[in-house]
Coordinates of C-alpha atoms in Angstrom, one line a residue:
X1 CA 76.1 -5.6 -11.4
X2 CA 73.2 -8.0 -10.7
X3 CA 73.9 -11.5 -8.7
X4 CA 71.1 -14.2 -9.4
X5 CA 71.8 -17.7 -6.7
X6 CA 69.3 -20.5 -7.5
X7 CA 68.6 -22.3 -4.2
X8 CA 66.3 -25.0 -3.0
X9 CA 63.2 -25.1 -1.4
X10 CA 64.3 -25.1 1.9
X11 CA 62.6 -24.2 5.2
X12 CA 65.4 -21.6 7.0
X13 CA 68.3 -19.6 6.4
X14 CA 70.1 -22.5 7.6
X15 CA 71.3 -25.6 6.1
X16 CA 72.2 -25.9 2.3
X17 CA 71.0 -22.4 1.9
X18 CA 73.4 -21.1 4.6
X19 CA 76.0 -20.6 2.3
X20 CA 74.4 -18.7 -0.7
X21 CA 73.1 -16.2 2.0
X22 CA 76.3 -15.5 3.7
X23 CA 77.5 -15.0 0.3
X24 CA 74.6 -12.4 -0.6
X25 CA 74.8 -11.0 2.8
X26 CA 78.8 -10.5 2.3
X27 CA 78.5 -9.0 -1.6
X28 CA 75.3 -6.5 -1.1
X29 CA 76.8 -3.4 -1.4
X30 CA 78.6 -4.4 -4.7
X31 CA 76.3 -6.3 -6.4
X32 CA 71.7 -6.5 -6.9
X33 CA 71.3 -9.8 -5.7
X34 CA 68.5 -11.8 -6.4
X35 CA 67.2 -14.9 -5.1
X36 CA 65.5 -17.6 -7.3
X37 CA 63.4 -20.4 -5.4
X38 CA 60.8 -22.4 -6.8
X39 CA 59.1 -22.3 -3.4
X40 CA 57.2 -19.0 -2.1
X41 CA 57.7 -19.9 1.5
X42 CA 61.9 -20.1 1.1
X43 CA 61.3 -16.7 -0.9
X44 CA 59.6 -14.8 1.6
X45 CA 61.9 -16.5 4.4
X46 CA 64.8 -14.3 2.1
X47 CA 62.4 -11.3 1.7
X48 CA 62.7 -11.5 5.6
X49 CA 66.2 -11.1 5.8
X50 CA 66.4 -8.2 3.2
X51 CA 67.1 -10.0 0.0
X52 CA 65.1 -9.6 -3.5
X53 CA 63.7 -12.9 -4.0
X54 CA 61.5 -14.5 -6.9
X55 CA 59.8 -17.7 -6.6
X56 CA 57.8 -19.9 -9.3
X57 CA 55.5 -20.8 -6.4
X58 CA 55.1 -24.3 -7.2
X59 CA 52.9 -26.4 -4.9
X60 CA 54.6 -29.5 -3.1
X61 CA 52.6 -32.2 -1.6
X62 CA 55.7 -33.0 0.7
X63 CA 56.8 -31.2 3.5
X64 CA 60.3 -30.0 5.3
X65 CA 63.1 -31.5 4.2
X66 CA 61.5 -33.9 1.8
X67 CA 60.3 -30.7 -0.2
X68 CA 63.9 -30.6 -1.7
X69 CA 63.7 -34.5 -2.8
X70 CA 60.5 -33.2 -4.6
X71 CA 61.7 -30.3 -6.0
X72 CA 64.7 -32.0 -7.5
X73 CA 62.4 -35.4 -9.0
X74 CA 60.8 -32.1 -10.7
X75 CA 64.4 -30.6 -12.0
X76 CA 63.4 -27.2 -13.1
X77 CA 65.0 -26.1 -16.7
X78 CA 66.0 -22.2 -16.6
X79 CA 68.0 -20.2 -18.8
X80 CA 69.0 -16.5 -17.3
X81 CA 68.5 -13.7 -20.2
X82 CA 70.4 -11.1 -18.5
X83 CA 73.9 -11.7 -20.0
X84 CA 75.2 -9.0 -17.8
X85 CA 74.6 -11.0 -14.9
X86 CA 76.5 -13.6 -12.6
X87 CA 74.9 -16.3 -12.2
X88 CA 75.1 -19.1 -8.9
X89 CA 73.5 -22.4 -8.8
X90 CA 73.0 -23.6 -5.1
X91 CA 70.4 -25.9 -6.4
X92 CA 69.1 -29.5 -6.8
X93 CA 66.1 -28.1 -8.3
X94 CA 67.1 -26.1 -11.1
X95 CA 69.3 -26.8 -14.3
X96 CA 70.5 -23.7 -15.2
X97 CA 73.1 -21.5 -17.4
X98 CA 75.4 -20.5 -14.5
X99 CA 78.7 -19.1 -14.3
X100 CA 79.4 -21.3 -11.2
X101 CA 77.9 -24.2 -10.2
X102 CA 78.2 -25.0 -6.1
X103 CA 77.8 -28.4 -5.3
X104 CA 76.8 -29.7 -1.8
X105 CA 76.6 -33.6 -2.9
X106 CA 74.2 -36.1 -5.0
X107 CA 71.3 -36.2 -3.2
X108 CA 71.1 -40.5 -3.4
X109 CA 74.2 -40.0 -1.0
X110 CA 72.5 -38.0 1.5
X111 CA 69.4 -40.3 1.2
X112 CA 71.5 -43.7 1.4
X113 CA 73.1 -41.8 4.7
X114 CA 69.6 -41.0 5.8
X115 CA 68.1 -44.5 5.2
X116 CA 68.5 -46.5 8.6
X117 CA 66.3 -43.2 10.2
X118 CA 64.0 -43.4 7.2
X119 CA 59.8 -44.5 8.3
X120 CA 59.2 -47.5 7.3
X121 CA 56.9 -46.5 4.2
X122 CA 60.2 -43.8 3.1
X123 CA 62.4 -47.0 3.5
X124 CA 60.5 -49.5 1.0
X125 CA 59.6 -46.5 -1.6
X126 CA 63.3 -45.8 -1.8
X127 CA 64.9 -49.0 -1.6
X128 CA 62.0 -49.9 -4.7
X129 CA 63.0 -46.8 -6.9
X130 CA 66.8 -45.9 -5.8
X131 CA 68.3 -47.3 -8.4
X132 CA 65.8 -45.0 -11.0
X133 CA 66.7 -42.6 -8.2
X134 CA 70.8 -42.6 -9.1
X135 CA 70.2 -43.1 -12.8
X136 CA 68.3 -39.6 -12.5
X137 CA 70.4 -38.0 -10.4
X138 CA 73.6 -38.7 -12.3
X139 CA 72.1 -37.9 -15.5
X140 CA 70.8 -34.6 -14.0
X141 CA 74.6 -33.5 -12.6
X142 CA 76.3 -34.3 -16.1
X143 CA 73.1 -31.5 -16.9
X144 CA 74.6 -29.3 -13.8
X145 CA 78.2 -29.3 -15.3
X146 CA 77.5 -29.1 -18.9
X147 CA 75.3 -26.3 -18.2
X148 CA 77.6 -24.4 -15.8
X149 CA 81.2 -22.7 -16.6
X150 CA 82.6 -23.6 -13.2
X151 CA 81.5 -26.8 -10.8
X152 CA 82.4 -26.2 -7.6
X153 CA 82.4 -28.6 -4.7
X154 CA 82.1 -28.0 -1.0
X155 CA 84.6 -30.4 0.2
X156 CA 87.1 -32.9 -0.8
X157 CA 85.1 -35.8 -0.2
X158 CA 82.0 -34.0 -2.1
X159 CA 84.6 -33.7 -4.8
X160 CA 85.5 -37.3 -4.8
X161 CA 81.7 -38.4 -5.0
X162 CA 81.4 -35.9 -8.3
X163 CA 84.5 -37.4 -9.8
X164 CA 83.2 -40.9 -9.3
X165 CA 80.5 -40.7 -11.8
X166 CA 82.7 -39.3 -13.6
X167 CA 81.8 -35.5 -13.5
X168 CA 84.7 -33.0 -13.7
X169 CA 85.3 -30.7 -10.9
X170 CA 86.4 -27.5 -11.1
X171 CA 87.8 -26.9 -7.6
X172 CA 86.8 -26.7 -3.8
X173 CA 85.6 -23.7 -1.8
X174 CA 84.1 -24.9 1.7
X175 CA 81.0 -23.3 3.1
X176 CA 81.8 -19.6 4.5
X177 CA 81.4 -19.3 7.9
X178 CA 78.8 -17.0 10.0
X179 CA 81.9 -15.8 11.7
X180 CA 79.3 -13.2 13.7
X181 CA 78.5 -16.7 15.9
X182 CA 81.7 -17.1 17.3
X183 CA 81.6 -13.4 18.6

């Protein structure tokens, strides 16, 4: 059985891709998985731990973390043929047909909590557009649920951020752990 994850842009293993590779790395044997990125560096960074990975190779003219707030202004549309497939969505760039749906929180949140430690310039551009910046990212997690059987949060309080804009959530499943580190 094929297993397709979406997943963000991101520079590492680490981080919000942390938990869709401990999930590939646990389910291998049983299942093709199959990586989607829109980012050709994240895909070979997969490729280098011994996943299949396919990447739209879209050029971003920001770098490191802020590759994600790019990738998301973008919001990929994708719809998965392969009916015969499970399909994940760890991503903020991609609004796809997914059986599951994991969220890991509305990216205004993490940018309001990363504001004080913001450069000057970052600090004026967002606190000019954040209010386009909610209305956006709202509107594009209604898209996230609608578009995906099961929403799943990674906490509680993740949960509770969901439900405050009013988007059902389906349950809770916290981030697996690399239990190999505490060996």
């Amino acid at each position: 059985m094929d297993l397709v994850m979406f997943v963000d842009p991101i520079e590492g293993l680490h981080g919000p891709l942390r938990p869709a590779y401990l999930l590939a790395r646990e389910l291998r044997g049983s299942y093709n998985v199959t990586f989607v990125t829109p980012s050709s560096e994240t895909a070979e960074e997969i490729r280098s731990a011994g996943f299949e990975a396919v990447s739209f190779d879209r050029r971003y003219f920001l770098r490191g973390s802020l590759r994600t707030l790019e990738a998301w202004l973008r919001s990929m549309r994708f719809n998965v043929d392969n009916d015969d497939a499970v399909v994940v969505n760890f991503s903020q760039a991609f609004l796809v047909n997914a059986d599951i749906y994991y969220a890991q929180g509305p990216i205004t949140r993490a940018l309001d909590d990363m504001y004080p430690e913001m450069r000057p310039l970052y600090r004026a551009i967002y606190r000019a557009l954040r209010r386009l910046f909610i209305l956006h990212d709202r509107r594009f997690n209604r898209g996230l649920r609608r578009a995906s059987r099961l929403f799943i949060a990674n906490s509680s309080f993740t949960r509770s951020m969901y439900e405050a804009w009013g988007i059902r959530v389906d349950g809770v499943i916290h981030p697996p752990l690399d239990t190999s580190f505490f060996r």
